[in-house]
CSV table of C-alpha atoms in Angstrom, one decimal:
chain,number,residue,atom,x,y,z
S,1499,UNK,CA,-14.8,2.2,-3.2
S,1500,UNK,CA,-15.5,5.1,-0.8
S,1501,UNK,CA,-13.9,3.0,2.0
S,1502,UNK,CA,-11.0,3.2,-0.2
S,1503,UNK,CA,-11.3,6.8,-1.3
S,1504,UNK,CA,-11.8,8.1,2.3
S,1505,UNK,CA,-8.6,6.0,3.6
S,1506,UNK,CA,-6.8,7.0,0.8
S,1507,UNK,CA,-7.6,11.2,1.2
S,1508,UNK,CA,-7.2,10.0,5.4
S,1509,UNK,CA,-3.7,8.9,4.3
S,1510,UNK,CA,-2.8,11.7,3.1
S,1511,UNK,CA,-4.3,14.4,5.8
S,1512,UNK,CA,-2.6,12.2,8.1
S,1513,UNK,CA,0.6,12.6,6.1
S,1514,UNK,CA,0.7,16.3,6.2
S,1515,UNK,CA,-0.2,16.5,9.9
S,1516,UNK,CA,2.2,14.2,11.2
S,1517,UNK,CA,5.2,16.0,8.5
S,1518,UNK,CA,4.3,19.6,10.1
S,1519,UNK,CA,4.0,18.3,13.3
S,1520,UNK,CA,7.1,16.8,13.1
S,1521,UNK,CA,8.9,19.5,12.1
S,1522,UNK,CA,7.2,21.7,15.2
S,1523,UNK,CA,8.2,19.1,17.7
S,1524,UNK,CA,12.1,18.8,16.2
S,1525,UNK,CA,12.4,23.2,16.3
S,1526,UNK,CA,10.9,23.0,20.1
S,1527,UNK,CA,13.1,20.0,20.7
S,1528,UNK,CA,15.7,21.9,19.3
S,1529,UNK,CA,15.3,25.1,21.1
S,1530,UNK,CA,14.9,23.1,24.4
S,1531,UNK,CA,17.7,21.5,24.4
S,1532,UNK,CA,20.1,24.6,23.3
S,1533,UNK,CA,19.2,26.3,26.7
S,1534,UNK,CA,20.2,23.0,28.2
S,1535,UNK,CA,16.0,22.0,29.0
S,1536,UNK,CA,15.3,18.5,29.1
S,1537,UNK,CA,12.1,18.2,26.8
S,1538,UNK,CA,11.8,14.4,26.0
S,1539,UNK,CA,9.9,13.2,29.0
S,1540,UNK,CA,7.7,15.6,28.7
S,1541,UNK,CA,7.5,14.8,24.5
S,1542,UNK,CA,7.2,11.4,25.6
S,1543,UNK,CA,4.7,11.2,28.0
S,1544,UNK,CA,2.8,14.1,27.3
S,1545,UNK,CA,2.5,15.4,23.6
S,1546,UNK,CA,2.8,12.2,21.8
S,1547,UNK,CA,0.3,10.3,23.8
S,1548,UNK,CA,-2.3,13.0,22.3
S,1549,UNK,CA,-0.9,14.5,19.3
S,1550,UNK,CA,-0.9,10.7,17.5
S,1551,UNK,CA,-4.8,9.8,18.2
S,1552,UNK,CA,-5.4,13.8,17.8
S,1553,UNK,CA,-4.3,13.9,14.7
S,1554,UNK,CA,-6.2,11.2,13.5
S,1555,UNK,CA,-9.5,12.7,14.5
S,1556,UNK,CA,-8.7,15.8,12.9
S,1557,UNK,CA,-7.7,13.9,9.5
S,1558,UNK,CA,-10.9,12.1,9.7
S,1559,UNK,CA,-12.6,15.8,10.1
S,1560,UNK,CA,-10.8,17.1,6.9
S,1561,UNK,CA,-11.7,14.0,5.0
S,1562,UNK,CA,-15.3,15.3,5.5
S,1563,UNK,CA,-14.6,19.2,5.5
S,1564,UNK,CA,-12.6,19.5,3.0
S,1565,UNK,CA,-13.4,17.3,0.3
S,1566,UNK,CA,-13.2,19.4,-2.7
S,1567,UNK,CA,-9.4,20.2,-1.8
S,1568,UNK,CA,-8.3,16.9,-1.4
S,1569,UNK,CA,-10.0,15.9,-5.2
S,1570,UNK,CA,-7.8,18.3,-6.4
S,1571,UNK,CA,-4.6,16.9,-4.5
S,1572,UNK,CA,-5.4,12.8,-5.3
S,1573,UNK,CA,-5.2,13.1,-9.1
S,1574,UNK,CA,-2.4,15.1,-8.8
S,1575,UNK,CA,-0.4,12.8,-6.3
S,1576,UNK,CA,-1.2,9.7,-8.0
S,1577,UNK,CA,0.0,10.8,-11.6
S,1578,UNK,CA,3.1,12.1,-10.2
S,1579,UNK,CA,3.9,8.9,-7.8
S,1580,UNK,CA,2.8,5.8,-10.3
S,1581,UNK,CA,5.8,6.8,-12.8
S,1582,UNK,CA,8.3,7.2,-9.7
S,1583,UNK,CA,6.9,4.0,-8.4
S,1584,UNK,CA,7.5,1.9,-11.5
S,1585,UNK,CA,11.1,3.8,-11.7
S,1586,UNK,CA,11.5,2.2,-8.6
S,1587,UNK,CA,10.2,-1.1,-8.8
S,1588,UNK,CA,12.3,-1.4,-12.2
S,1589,UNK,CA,15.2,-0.6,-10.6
S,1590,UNK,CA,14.5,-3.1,-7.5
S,1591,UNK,CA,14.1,-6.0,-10.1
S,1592,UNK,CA,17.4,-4.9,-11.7
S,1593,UNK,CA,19.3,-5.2,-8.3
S,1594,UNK,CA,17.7,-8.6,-7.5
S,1595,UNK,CA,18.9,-9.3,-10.7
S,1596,UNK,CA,22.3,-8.6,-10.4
S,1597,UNK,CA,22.3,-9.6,-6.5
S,1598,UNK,CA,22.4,-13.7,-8.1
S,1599,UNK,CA,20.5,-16.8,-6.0
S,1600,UNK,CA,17.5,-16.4,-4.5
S,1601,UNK,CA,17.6,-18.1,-1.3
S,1602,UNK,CA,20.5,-15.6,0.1
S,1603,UNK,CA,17.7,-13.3,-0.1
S,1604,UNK,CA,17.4,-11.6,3.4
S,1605,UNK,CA,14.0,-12.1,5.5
S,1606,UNK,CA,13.9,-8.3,5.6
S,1607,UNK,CA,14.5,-7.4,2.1
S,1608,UNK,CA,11.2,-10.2,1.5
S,1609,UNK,CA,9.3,-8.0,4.3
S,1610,UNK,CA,10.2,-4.5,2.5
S,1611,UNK,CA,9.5,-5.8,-0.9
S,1612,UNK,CA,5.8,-7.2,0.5
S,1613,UNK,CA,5.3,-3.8,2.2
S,1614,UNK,CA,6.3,-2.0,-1.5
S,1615,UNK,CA,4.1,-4.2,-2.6
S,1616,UNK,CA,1.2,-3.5,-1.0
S,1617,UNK,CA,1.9,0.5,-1.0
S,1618,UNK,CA,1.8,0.1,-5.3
S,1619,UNK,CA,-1.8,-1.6,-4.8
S,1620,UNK,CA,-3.2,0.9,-2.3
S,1621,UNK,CA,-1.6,3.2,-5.4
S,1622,UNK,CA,-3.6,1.4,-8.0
S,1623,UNK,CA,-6.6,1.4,-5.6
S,1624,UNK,CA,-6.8,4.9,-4.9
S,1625,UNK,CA,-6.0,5.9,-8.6
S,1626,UNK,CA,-9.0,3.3,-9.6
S,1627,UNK,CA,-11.2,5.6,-7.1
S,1628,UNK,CA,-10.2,9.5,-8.3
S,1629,UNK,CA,-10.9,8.2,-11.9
S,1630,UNK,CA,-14.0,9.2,-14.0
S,1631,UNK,CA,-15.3,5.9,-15.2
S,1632,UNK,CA,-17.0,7.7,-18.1
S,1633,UNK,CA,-13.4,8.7,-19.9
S,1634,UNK,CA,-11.8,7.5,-22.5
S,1635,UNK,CA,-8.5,5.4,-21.9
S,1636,UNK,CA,-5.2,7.8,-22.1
S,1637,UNK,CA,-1.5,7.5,-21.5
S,1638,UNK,CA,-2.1,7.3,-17.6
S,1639,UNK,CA,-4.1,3.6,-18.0
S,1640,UNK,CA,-1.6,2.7,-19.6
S,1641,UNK,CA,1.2,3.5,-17.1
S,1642,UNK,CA,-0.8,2.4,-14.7
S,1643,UNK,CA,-0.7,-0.9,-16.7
S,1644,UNK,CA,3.4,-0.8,-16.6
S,1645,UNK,CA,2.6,-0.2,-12.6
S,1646,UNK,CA,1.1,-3.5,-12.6
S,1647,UNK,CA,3.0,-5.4,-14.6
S,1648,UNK,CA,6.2,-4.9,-12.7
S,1649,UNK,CA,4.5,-5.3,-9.3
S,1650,UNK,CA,3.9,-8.5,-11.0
S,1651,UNK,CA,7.5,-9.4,-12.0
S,1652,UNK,CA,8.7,-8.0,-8.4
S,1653,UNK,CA,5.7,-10.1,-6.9
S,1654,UNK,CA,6.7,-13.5,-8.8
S,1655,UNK,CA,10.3,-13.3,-7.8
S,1656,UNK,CA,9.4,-12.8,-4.1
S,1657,UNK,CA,7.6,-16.0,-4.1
S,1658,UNK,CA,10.7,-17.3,-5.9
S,1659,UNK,CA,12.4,-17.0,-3.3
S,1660,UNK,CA,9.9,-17.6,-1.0
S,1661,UNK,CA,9.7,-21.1,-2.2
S,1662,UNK,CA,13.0,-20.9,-2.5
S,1663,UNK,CA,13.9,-20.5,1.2
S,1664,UNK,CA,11.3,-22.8,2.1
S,1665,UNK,CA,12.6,-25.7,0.3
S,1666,UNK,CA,15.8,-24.9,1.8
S,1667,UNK,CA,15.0,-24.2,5.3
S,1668,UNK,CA,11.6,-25.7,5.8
S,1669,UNK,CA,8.0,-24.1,6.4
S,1670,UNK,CA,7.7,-21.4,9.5
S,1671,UNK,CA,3.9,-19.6,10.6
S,1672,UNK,CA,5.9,-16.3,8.9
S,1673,UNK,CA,6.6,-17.6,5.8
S,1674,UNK,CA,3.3,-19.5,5.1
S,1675,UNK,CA,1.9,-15.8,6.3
S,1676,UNK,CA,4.0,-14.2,3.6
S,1677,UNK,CA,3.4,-17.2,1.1
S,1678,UNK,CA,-0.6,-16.5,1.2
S,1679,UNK,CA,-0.3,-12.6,1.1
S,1680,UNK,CA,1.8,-13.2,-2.3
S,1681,UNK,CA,-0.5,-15.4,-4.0
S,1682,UNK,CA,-3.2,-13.1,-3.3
S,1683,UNK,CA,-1.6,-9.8,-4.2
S,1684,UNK,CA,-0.3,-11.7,-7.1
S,1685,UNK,CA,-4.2,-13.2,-8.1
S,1686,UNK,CA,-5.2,-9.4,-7.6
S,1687,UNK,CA,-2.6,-7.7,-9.9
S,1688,UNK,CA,-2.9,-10.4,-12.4
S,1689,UNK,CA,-6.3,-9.7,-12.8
S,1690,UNK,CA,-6.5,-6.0,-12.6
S,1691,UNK,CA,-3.7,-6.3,-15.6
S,1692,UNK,CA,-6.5,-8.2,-17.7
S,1693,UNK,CA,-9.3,-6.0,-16.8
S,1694,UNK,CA,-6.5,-2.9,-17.8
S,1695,UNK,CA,-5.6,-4.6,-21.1
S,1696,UNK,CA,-9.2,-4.8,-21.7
S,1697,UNK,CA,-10.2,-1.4,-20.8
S,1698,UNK,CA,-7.4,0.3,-23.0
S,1699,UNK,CA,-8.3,-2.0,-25.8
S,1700,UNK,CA,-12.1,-0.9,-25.5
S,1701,UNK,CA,-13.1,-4.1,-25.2
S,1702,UNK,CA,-14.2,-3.8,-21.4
S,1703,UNK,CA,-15.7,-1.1,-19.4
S,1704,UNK,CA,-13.7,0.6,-16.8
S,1705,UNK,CA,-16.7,-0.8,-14.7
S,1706,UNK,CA,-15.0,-4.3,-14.6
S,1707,UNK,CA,-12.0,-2.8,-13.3
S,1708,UNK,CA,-13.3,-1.1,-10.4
S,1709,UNK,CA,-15.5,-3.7,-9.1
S,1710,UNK,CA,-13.0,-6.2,-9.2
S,1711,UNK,CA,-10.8,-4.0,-6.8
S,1712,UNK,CA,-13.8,-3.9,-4.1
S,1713,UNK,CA,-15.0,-7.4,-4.9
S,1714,UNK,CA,-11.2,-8.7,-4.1
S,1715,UNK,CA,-10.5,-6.5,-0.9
S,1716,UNK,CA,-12.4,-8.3,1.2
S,1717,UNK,CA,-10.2,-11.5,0.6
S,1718,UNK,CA,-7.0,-9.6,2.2
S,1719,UNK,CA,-9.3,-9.3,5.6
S,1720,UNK,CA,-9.9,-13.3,5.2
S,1721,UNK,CA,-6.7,-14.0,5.1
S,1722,UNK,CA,-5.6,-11.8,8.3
S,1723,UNK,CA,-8.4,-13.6,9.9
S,1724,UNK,CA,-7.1,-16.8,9.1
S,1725,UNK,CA,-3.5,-15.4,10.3
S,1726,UNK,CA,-4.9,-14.3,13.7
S,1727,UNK,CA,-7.7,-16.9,14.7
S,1728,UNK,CA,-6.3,-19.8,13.3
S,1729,UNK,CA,-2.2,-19.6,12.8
S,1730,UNK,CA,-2.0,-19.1,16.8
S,1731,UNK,CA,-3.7,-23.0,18.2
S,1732,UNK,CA,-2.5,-24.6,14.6
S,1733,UNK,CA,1.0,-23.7,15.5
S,1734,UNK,CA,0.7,-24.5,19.2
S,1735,UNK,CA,0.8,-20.3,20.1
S,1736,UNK,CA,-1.4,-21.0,22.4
């Protein structure tokens, strides 16, 4: 769980760095070009070679520095992006809804909803970690709990139409990839909604919850190394 905590506050140092960098570059861009200055070469080959890596040294320094900032950011961030999220996720199943069969799902809608996916579990994660174990369960479990349960709903009709396509078209490295990231994010949020149910019922101590999130991790790093070492001479890559 510190892994997760300092990636999570690293996230978001990073974040702010890159936006206010971003903006400095796009005013100096701007200014350079307006007295007719090429700067993109320089930009190119010069700043963004250094400012990218620099930047994340200097977020992994604040993670350190400035810890008693960034514990007052988390909490904050978390509580106001978990209701947007579900807003969002809501409204994607709505749309998928409406959009009919399955298997004209596009390959790149399937890769944006896995990568939505795995932003609302690195959500969950980092709201797991910024909790107080010790507290009582209040209206922010249990929206956390509707966070779940549609990242559920969204998960189960990507593997819809994963299954879908697959029957259709046949069986590819990328989609047997995809396949096995699904289940597993789809194992984890199943569980994590039990251990949730269980915690706001009082039945279960928030313990349970928060160990299952760094028992489970681990698995997701298996499952890379099976996509990397093994997908390449299985599927003649090599």
């Amino acid at each position: 769980m510190d892994f997760v905590r300092f990636t999570g506050e690293f996230a978001i140092y990073y974040t702010l760095l890159a936006l206010g960098g971003a903006v400095l570059i796009g005013l100096t861009l701007g200014a350079f070009t307006l007295i007719g200055t090429d700067f993109e070469p320089v930009l190119a080959e010069w700043i963004l070679p250094f400012a990218v890596p620099g930047a994340l040294v200097v977020a992994a320094w604040l993670v350190e520095a400035k810890q008693n900032v960034v514990e007052n950011i988390a909490p904050v961030l978390t509580r106001i992006f978990t209701p947007l999220t579900i807003v969002m996720l809501l409204a994607l199943l709505g749309v998928i809804a409406a959009a009919g069969g399955l298997v004209d799902v596009e390959r790149e809608l399937l890769i944006l909803m896995d990568a939505i996916l795995i932003l609302v579990l690195s959500l969950l994660l980092y709201s797991i970690s910024a909790r107080d174990s010790l507290a009582r369960p209040g209206l922010f479990d249990g929206l956390q709990l509707v966070l779940v349960g549609a990242a559920i709903a969204v998960d189960a009709v990507m593997l819809t139409a994963m299954l879908t396509r697959i029957a259709e078209f046949g069986f590819s490295p990328n989609k047997i990839a995809a396949l096995g990231l699904n289940l597993l994010l789809l194992v984890h949020l199943v569980r994590a909604a039990w251990l949730t149910v269980g915690f706001l019922r009082r039945q279960r101590p928030f313990g349970q919850l928060e160990n299952w999130q760094t028992r489970y991790l681990p698995v997701y790093g298996a499952w890379a190394a099976v996509v990397v070492i093994l997908f390449p001479p299985v599927f003649g890559f090599i």
